Amino acid sequence: MDRIRDLAADLGMEMFLGKPSDPDSPMHTAILSRLPVRAWRNRRHHGRMLRSHLHCEVETGGHELPVIGVHCLHLAARFGDRNKGEARRIREISAVLTDIAGEPALPHMLIGDFNALSPGDDILATSFFRRMNDLRRAGLLVAGRSGILAPLAPDDSASGDDVADRWRRAGVDPRLLGGIPALPRVVAPLTVGLPVSRAMDRFLGRMIERWTVERLHKEGYVDCYRHIHPRARGLTCATWQLSARVDYVFATRDLAAHVVGADVVGGRTWPDPDAAVASDHYPVVAEFSV
């Protein structure tokens, strides 16, 4: 939280912080704004969301859309769950949509890490699994008592420094280990010798549920990046092995009519080396003319 406050101060922005729904979680959400915020609220759904639904009403200063809503989300990953976590994410997004339905109508956007794939988007599954297998063979992914394969974390000892150096030599910043998914141990032998193949990527991609983004499409939300880039991959994660697009800016149709640009910072069309070490996901930017 102190880092977010420092960042807000450095950027001259006002900070709004959302405490997580799970009292045991340290994962907050935050919105930083240079524009005036006339109201904000953090909705915590205990037992239904891991994090929270942080919402601000922002005064844009524009003539056509003088006030818009910003809904900041970070949906559950839970890729080690038997149902890949998508069932949990659909419960979370349903809670958010129920919150919004109870508010006065306002042009708004839903932004953040949805940990969910969009229908029609492909994934680079085989290159990702090969990378995970390389990390496993290097002893950097280890199986715990639960049978889950998870990253070996450095501690505060000299051996911890050695582990951190091993991660760096493997091309992963040790500060970003939280972004390496925990997977069932049974996945490891299935990835040995898996060829990097677009045909296999398409086959594996068809096995992944995409209910969360489908629900937003049915509700009329517009995927701003896909609106601007109909065919580009726009991969956002992971920065140490780009494989999927799971970070979004969704907008209601009245707001989406004003989107003039969208891009992935750190991607092919907006290169930025600092983006790869700032987070395990590349940020998505959308620009609106209001």
mmCIF file of C-alpha atoms in Angstrom:
data_model
loop_
_atom_site.group_PDB
_atom_site.id
_atom_site.type_symbol
_atom_site.label_atom_id
_atom_site.label_comp_id
_atom_site.label_asym_id
_atom_site.label_seq_id
_atom_site.Cartn_x
_atom_site.Cartn_y
_atom_site.Cartn_z
ATOM 1 C CA MET A 1 0.000 0.000 0.000
ATOM 2 C CA ASP A 2 2.878 2.354 0.763
ATOM 3 C CA ARG A 3 4.217 1.821 -2.758
ATOM 4 C CA ILE A 4 0.859 2.804 -4.245
ATOM 5 C CA ARG A 5 0.732 5.918 -2.078
ATOM 6 C CA ASP A 6 4.267 6.842 -3.136
ATOM 7 C CA LEU A 7 3.392 6.273 -6.780
ATOM 8 C CA ALA A 8 0.272 8.440 -6.485
ATOM 9 C CA ALA A 9 2.302 11.201 -4.854
ATOM 10 C CA ASP A 10 5.002 11.031 -7.538
ATOM 11 C CA LEU A 11 2.389 11.214 -10.304
ATOM 12 C CA GLY A 12 0.281 13.899 -8.655
ATOM 13 C CA MET A 13 -2.759 11.650 -8.542
ATOM 14 C CA GLU A 14 -5.415 10.906 -5.960
ATOM 15 C CA MET A 15 -5.465 7.311 -4.715
ATOM 16 C CA PHE A 16 -8.481 5.128 -3.935
ATOM 17 C CA LEU A 17 -7.726 1.795 -2.301
ATOM 18 C CA GLY A 18 -9.940 -1.291 -2.155
ATOM 19 C CA LYS A 19 -9.441 -3.756 0.682
ATOM 20 C CA PRO A 20 -9.872 -7.393 -0.406
ATOM 21 C CA SER A 21 -13.006 -9.418 0.231
ATOM 22 C CA ASP A 22 -10.922 -12.241 1.707
ATOM 23 C CA PRO A 23 -9.672 -10.971 5.092
ATOM 24 C CA ASP A 24 -6.594 -13.210 4.829
ATOM 25 C CA SER A 25 -5.548 -11.797 1.465
ATOM 26 C CA PRO A 26 -2.994 -8.966 1.112
ATOM 27 C CA MET A 27 -4.168 -8.257 -2.457
ATOM 28 C CA HIS A 28 -5.756 -4.795 -2.628
ATOM 29 C CA THR A 29 -7.073 -3.031 -5.704
ATOM 30 C CA ALA A 30 -6.420 0.645 -6.437
ATOM 31 C CA ILE A 31 -7.492 3.450 -8.746
ATOM 32 C CA LEU A 32 -5.288 6.512 -9.291
ATOM 33 C CA SER A 33 -6.804 9.590 -10.931
ATOM 34 C CA ARG A 34 -5.716 13.082 -11.922
ATOM 35 C CA LEU A 35 -9.337 13.961 -12.669
ATOM 36 C CA PRO A 36 -11.822 14.852 -9.910
ATOM 37 C CA VAL A 37 -13.606 11.871 -8.368
ATOM 38 C CA ARG A 38 -17.071 12.758 -7.120
ATOM 39 C CA ALA A 39 -17.826 9.424 -5.438
ATOM 40 C CA TRP A 40 -16.182 6.084 -4.805
ATOM 41 C CA ARG A 41 -16.975 2.819 -3.127
ATOM 42 C CA ASN A 42 -15.267 -0.491 -2.446
ATOM 43 C CA ARG A 43 -17.600 -3.479 -2.469
ATOM 44 C CA ARG A 44 -16.383 -6.559 -0.661
ATOM 45 C CA HIS A 45 -18.167 -9.836 -1.381
ATOM 46 C CA HIS A 46 -17.091 -12.159 1.411
ATOM 47 C CA GLY A 47 -17.052 -15.790 0.317
ATOM 48 C CA ARG A 48 -17.697 -14.837 -3.301
ATOM 49 C CA MET A 49 -14.749 -12.670 -4.349
ATOM 50 C CA LEU A 50 -11.114 -12.963 -3.339
ATOM 51 C CA ARG A 51 -10.408 -9.300 -3.922
ATOM 52 C CA SER A 52 -13.020 -6.558 -4.271
ATOM 53 C CA HIS A 53 -15.017 -4.398 -6.644
ATOM 54 C CA LEU A 54 -13.554 -0.888 -6.471
ATOM 55 C CA HIS A 55 -15.651 1.792 -8.180
ATOM 56 C CA CYS A 56 -15.120 5.518 -8.853
ATOM 57 C CA GLU A 57 -17.276 8.138 -10.571
ATOM 58 C CA VAL A 58 -14.874 10.400 -12.446
ATOM 59 C CA GLU A 59 -15.603 13.913 -13.726
ATOM 60 C CA THR A 60 -13.982 14.005 -17.163
ATOM 61 C CA GLY A 61 -14.437 17.685 -17.959
ATOM 62 C CA GLY A 62 -15.818 16.621 -21.343
ATOM 63 C CA HIS A 63 -19.026 17.876 -22.954
ATOM 64 C CA GLU A 64 -20.482 14.615 -24.260
ATOM 65 C CA LEU A 65 -19.581 12.364 -21.303
ATOM 66 C CA PRO A 66 -19.003 14.639 -18.313
ATOM 67 C CA VAL A 67 -19.042 11.757 -15.792
ATOM 68 C CA ILE A 68 -18.010 8.133 -16.279
ATOM 69 C CA GLY A 69 -17.710 5.157 -13.974
ATOM 70 C CA VAL A 70 -14.493 3.193 -13.505
ATOM 71 C CA HIS A 71 -14.777 -0.313 -12.064
ATOM 72 C CA CYS A 72 -11.426 -1.829 -11.120
ATOM 73 C CA LEU A 73 -11.286 -5.640 -10.854
ATOM 74 C CA HIS A 74 -8.786 -8.415 -10.323
ATOM 75 C CA LEU A 75 -10.563 -11.712 -10.757
ATOM 76 C CA ALA A 76 -9.286 -14.957 -9.270
ATOM 77 C CA ALA A 77 -6.654 -16.964 -11.119
ATOM 78 C CA ARG A 78 -6.919 -20.359 -9.386
ATOM 79 C CA PHE A 79 -5.410 -22.203 -12.366
ATOM 80 C CA GLY A 80 -4.532 -25.061 -10.052
ATOM 81 C CA ASP A 81 -8.204 -25.653 -9.302
ATOM 82 C CA ARG A 82 -9.812 -28.667 -10.893
ATOM 83 C CA ASN A 83 -12.202 -26.459 -12.886
ATOM 84 C CA LYS A 84 -9.365 -24.042 -13.856
ATOM 85 C CA GLY A 85 -10.928 -21.288 -11.767
ATOM 86 C CA GLU A 86 -13.403 -20.159 -14.449
ATOM 87 C CA ALA A 87 -16.375 -21.154 -12.317
ATOM 88 C CA ARG A 88 -15.048 -18.883 -9.586
ATOM 89 C CA ARG A 89 -14.468 -16.029 -12.006
ATOM 90 C CA ILE A 90 -18.012 -16.215 -13.367
ATOM 91 C CA ARG A 91 -19.319 -15.949 -9.795
ATOM 92 C CA GLU A 92 -17.120 -12.924 -9.222
ATOM 93 C CA ILE A 93 -18.124 -11.104 -12.399
ATOM 94 C CA SER A 94 -21.790 -11.887 -11.677
ATOM 95 C CA ALA A 95 -21.422 -10.163 -8.291
ATOM 96 C CA VAL A 96 -19.891 -7.121 -9.990
ATOM 97 C CA LEU A 97 -22.656 -6.925 -12.591
ATOM 98 C CA THR A 98 -25.271 -7.162 -9.828
ATOM 99 C CA ASP A 99 -23.568 -4.228 -8.073
ATOM 100 C CA ILE A 100 -23.644 -2.168 -11.262
ATOM 101 C CA ALA A 101 -27.284 -3.003 -11.974
ATOM 102 C CA GLY A 102 -28.227 -1.465 -8.639
ATOM 103 C CA GLU A 103 -26.630 1.888 -9.492
ATOM 104 C CA PRO A 104 -27.952 4.784 -11.568
ATOM 105 C CA ALA A 105 -27.114 4.237 -15.252
ATOM 106 C CA LEU A 106 -23.780 5.787 -16.184
ATOM 107 C CA PRO A 107 -21.306 5.247 -19.036
ATOM 108 C CA HIS A 108 -18.614 3.106 -17.478
ATOM 109 C CA MET A 109 -15.687 0.769 -17.968
ATOM 110 C CA LEU A 110 -14.535 -2.444 -16.323
ATOM 111 C CA ILE A 111 -10.746 -2.637 -16.169
ATOM 112 C CA GLY A 112 -8.101 -4.933 -14.795
ATOM 113 C CA ASP A 113 -6.755 -8.460 -14.722
ATOM 114 C CA PHE A 114 -9.641 -10.796 -15.503
ATOM 115 C CA ASN A 115 -7.515 -13.966 -15.682
ATOM 116 C CA ALA A 116 -9.943 -15.071 -18.396
ATOM 117 C CA LEU A 117 -9.689 -15.731 -22.118
ATOM 118 C CA SER A 118 -11.894 -14.128 -24.727
ATOM 119 C CA PRO A 119 -13.783 -16.237 -27.305
ATOM 120 C CA GLY A 120 -11.773 -16.265 -30.516
ATOM 121 C CA ASP A 121 -8.436 -15.454 -28.879
ATOM 122 C CA ASP A 122 -5.698 -18.017 -29.243
ATOM 123 C CA ILE A 123 -3.092 -18.937 -26.648
ATOM 124 C CA LEU A 124 0.566 -19.936 -26.914
ATOM 125 C CA ALA A 125 0.096 -22.945 -24.670
ATOM 126 C CA THR A 126 2.850 -25.178 -25.997
ATOM 127 C CA SER A 127 5.617 -22.583 -25.659
ATOM 128 C CA PHE A 128 4.339 -21.774 -22.166
ATOM 129 C CA PHE A 129 4.359 -25.437 -21.085
ATOM 130 C CA ARG A 130 7.838 -25.915 -22.539
ATOM 131 C CA ARG A 131 9.037 -22.949 -20.504
ATOM 132 C CA MET A 132 7.403 -24.342 -17.370
ATOM 133 C CA ASN A 133 9.059 -27.692 -18.013
ATOM 134 C CA ASP A 134 12.450 -25.983 -18.360
ATOM 135 C CA LEU A 135 11.901 -24.315 -14.982
ATOM 136 C CA ARG A 136 10.882 -27.634 -13.454
ATOM 137 C CA ARG A 137 14.003 -29.365 -14.757
ATOM 138 C CA ALA A 138 16.099 -26.497 -13.354
ATOM 139 C CA GLY A 139 14.631 -27.228 -9.911
ATOM 140 C CA LEU A 140 12.840 -23.888 -9.776
ATOM 141 C CA LEU A 141 9.355 -25.417 -9.801
ATOM 142 C CA VAL A 142 8.800 -27.907 -6.989
ATOM 143 C CA ALA A 143 5.872 -30.047 -5.876
ATOM 144 C CA GLY A 144 4.449 -29.476 -2.409
ATOM 145 C CA ARG A 145 2.576 -31.887 -0.167
ATOM 146 C CA SER A 146 -0.668 -31.043 -1.919
ATOM 147 C CA GLY A 147 0.774 -32.197 -5.230
ATOM 148 C CA ILE A 148 0.754 -28.670 -6.647
ATOM 149 C CA LEU A 149 3.769 -27.571 -8.661
ATOM 150 C CA ALA A 150 4.795 -24.109 -7.457
ATOM 151 C CA PRO A 151 7.818 -21.778 -7.806
ATOM 152 C CA LEU A 152 10.718 -22.192 -5.396
ATOM 153 C CA ALA A 153 10.737 -18.976 -3.380
ATOM 154 C CA PRO A 154 13.934 -17.334 -2.102
ATOM 155 C CA ASP A 155 14.173 -16.692 1.644
ATOM 156 C CA ASP A 156 16.275 -14.225 3.629
ATOM 157 C CA SER A 157 19.280 -16.541 3.961
ATOM 158 C CA ALA A 158 22.370 -16.875 1.802
ATOM 159 C CA SER A 159 20.769 -19.877 0.108
ATOM 160 C CA GLY A 160 17.806 -17.627 -0.650
ATOM 161 C CA ASP A 161 20.144 -15.292 -2.514
ATOM 162 C CA ASP A 162 21.359 -18.277 -4.515
ATOM 163 C CA VAL A 163 17.758 -19.196 -5.420
ATOM 164 C CA ALA A 164 17.111 -15.613 -6.533
ATOM 165 C CA ASP A 165 20.217 -15.733 -8.732
ATOM 166 C CA ARG A 166 19.034 -19.011 -10.259
ATOM 167 C CA TRP A 167 15.737 -17.379 -11.178
ATOM 168 C CA ARG A 168 17.544 -14.444 -12.766
ATOM 169 C CA ARG A 169 19.725 -16.805 -14.805
ATOM 170 C CA ALA A 170 16.512 -18.488 -15.960
ATOM 171 C CA GLY A 171 15.252 -15.114 -17.204
ATOM 172 C CA VAL A 172 12.662 -14.490 -14.470
ATOM 173 C CA ASP A 173 12.854 -11.564 -12.048
ATOM 174 C CA PRO A 174 12.433 -13.159 -8.570
ATOM 175 C CA ARG A 175 10.161 -10.280 -7.552
ATOM 176 C CA LEU A 176 7.580 -11.582 -10.037
ATOM 177 C CA LEU A 177 7.316 -15.167 -8.797
ATOM 178 C CA GLY A 178 3.778 -14.522 -7.588
ATOM 179 C CA GLY A 179 2.785 -14.437 -11.245
ATOM 180 C CA ILE A 180 3.954 -17.975 -11.968
ATOM 181 C CA PRO A 181 0.861 -20.168 -11.758
ATOM 182 C CA ALA A 182 0.662 -23.130 -9.423
ATOM 183 C CA LEU A 183 -0.322 -26.179 -11.470
ATOM 184 C CA PRO A 184 -1.287 -29.744 -10.584
ATOM 185 C CA ARG A 185 1.790 -31.976 -10.502
ATOM 186 C CA VAL A 186 0.187 -34.300 -13.048
ATOM 187 C CA VAL A 187 0.635 -31.563 -15.672
ATOM 188 C CA ALA A 188 4.447 -31.783 -15.542
ATOM 189 C CA PRO A 189 4.960 -35.163 -17.295
ATOM 190 C CA LEU A 190 2.346 -34.219 -19.878
ATOM 191 C CA THR A 191 4.512 -31.281 -20.993
ATOM 192 C CA VAL A 192 7.744 -33.249 -21.467
ATOM 193 C CA GLY A 193 8.597 -33.271 -25.155
ATOM 194 C CA LEU A 194 5.470 -31.319 -26.069
ATOM 195 C CA PRO A 195 6.215 -29.722 -29.454
ATOM 196 C CA VAL A 196 5.683 -26.006 -29.929
ATOM 197 C CA SER A 197 2.819 -26.155 -32.392
ATOM 198 C CA ARG A 198 0.060 -23.768 -33.476
ATOM 199 C CA ALA A 199 -2.195 -26.746 -34.169
ATOM 200 C CA MET A 200 -1.649 -28.034 -30.624
ATOM 201 C CA ASP A 201 -2.203 -24.511 -29.281
ATOM 202 C CA ARG A 202 -5.582 -24.383 -31.004
ATOM 203 C CA PHE A 203 -6.487 -27.842 -29.682
ATOM 204 C CA LEU A 204 -5.548 -26.960 -26.096
ATOM 205 C CA GLY A 205 -7.265 -23.583 -26.406
ATOM 206 C CA ARG A 206 -10.568 -25.263 -27.184
ATOM 207 C CA MET A 207 -10.378 -27.018 -23.815
ATOM 208 C CA ILE A 208 -10.384 -23.752 -21.862
ATOM 209 C CA GLU A 209 -13.723 -22.370 -20.640
ATOM 210 C CA ARG A 210 -14.375 -18.734 -21.600
ATOM 211 C CA TRP A 211 -17.573 -18.021 -19.698
ATOM 212 C CA THR A 212 -16.477 -14.776 -18.027
ATOM 213 C CA VAL A 213 -15.759 -12.734 -21.158
ATOM 214 C CA GLU A 214 -18.716 -14.338 -22.941
ATOM 215 C CA ARG A 215 -20.944 -13.031 -20.142
ATOM 216 C CA LEU A 216 -19.617 -9.506 -20.602
ATOM 217 C CA HIS A 217 -20.175 -9.687 -24.358
ATOM 218 C CA LYS A 218 -23.773 -10.784 -23.760
ATOM 219 C CA GLU A 219 -24.245 -7.819 -21.416
ATOM 220 C CA GLY A 220 -23.207 -5.499 -24.253
ATOM 221 C CA TYR A 221 -19.713 -4.540 -23.087
ATOM 222 C CA VAL A 222 -17.127 -3.720 -25.750
ATOM 223 C CA ASP A 223 -13.575 -5.053 -25.556
ATOM 224 C CA CYS A 224 -11.712 -1.821 -26.338
ATOM 225 C CA TYR A 225 -8.436 -3.419 -27.389
ATOM 226 C CA ARG A 226 -10.174 -5.846 -29.723
ATOM 227 C CA HIS A 227 -12.333 -2.966 -31.066
ATOM 228 C CA ILE A 228 -9.179 -1.120 -32.147
ATOM 229 C CA HIS A 229 -7.166 -4.226 -33.081
ATOM 230 C CA PRO A 230 -9.547 -6.842 -34.543
ATOM 231 C CA ARG A 231 -6.810 -9.366 -35.345
ATOM 232 C CA ALA A 232 -3.768 -8.574 -33.185
ATOM 233 C CA ARG A 233 -2.960 -11.027 -30.413
ATOM 234 C CA GLY A 234 -2.331 -8.333 -27.786
ATOM 235 C CA LEU A 235 -0.745 -10.799 -25.360
ATOM 236 C CA THR A 236 -0.410 -9.427 -21.837
ATOM 237 C CA CYS A 237 0.882 -12.298 -19.712
ATOM 238 C CA ALA A 238 3.184 -13.492 -18.561
ATOM 239 C CA THR A 239 5.937 -10.967 -19.186
ATOM 240 C CA TRP A 240 8.510 -13.762 -18.728
ATOM 241 C CA GLN A 241 6.672 -15.986 -21.250
ATOM 242 C CA LEU A 242 3.945 -14.305 -23.279
ATOM 243 C CA SER A 243 1.092 -16.753 -23.715
ATOM 244 C CA ALA A 244 -2.345 -15.137 -23.381
ATOM 245 C CA ARG A 245 -4.436 -11.961 -23.276
ATOM 246 C CA VAL A 246 -6.241 -11.788 -19.933
ATOM 247 C CA ASP A 247 -6.118 -8.041 -19.127
ATOM 248 C CA TYR A 248 -8.891 -5.858 -20.481
ATOM 249 C CA VAL A 249 -10.620 -2.527 -20.734
ATOM 250 C CA PHE A 250 -14.338 -3.214 -21.291
ATOM 251 C CA ALA A 251 -16.668 -0.274 -21.877
ATOM 252 C CA THR A 252 -20.391 0.237 -22.215
ATOM 253 C CA ARG A 253 -21.397 0.958 -25.791
ATOM 254 C CA ASP A 254 -21.979 4.672 -25.170
ATOM 255 C CA LEU A 255 -18.442 5.007 -23.805
ATOM 256 C CA ALA A 256 -16.861 2.622 -26.331
ATOM 257 C CA ALA A 257 -18.143 4.889 -29.120
ATOM 258 C CA HIS A 258 -15.534 7.384 -27.916
ATOM 259 C CA VAL A 259 -12.493 5.094 -27.764
ATOM 260 C CA VAL A 260 -9.757 6.397 -30.066
ATOM 261 C CA GLY A 261 -6.868 4.121 -29.174
ATOM 262 C CA ALA A 262 -5.838 1.038 -27.228
ATOM 263 C CA ASP A 263 -2.550 -0.787 -26.857
ATOM 264 C CA VAL A 264 -0.430 -3.104 -24.731
ATOM 265 C CA VAL A 265 2.534 -1.325 -23.149
ATOM 266 C CA GLY A 266 5.578 -3.533 -23.628
ATOM 267 C CA GLY A 267 4.073 -5.267 -26.632
ATOM 268 C CA ARG A 268 5.236 -5.195 -30.228
ATOM 269 C CA THR A 269 3.665 -1.829 -31.089
ATOM 270 C CA TRP A 270 4.551 -0.113 -27.780
ATOM 271 C CA PRO A 271 7.917 -1.509 -26.641
ATOM 272 C CA ASP A 272 9.027 -0.606 -23.126
ATOM 273 C CA PRO A 273 11.676 -2.709 -21.345
ATOM 274 C CA ASP A 274 10.615 -1.440 -17.918
ATOM 275 C CA ALA A 275 7.149 -2.967 -18.345
ATOM 276 C CA ALA A 276 8.602 -6.482 -18.172
ATOM 277 C CA VAL A 277 9.968 -5.975 -14.653
ATOM 278 C CA ALA A 278 7.208 -3.747 -13.284
ATOM 279 C CA SER A 279 4.708 -6.613 -13.247
ATOM 280 C CA ASP A 280 4.176 -10.157 -14.468
ATOM 281 C CA HIS A 281 1.501 -8.693 -16.804
ATOM 282 C CA TYR A 282 1.910 -5.983 -19.410
ATOM 283 C CA PRO A 283 -0.460 -3.032 -18.866
ATOM 284 C CA VAL A 284 -3.293 -2.215 -21.252
ATOM 285 C CA VAL A 285 -3.990 1.402 -22.168
ATOM 286 C CA ALA A 286 -7.195 2.779 -23.703
ATOM 287 C CA GLU A 287 -7.741 6.386 -24.772
ATOM 288 C CA PHE A 288 -11.167 8.049 -25.016
ATOM 289 C CA SER A 289 -12.221 11.366 -26.486
ATOM 290 C CA VAL A 290 -15.124 12.670 -24.397
#
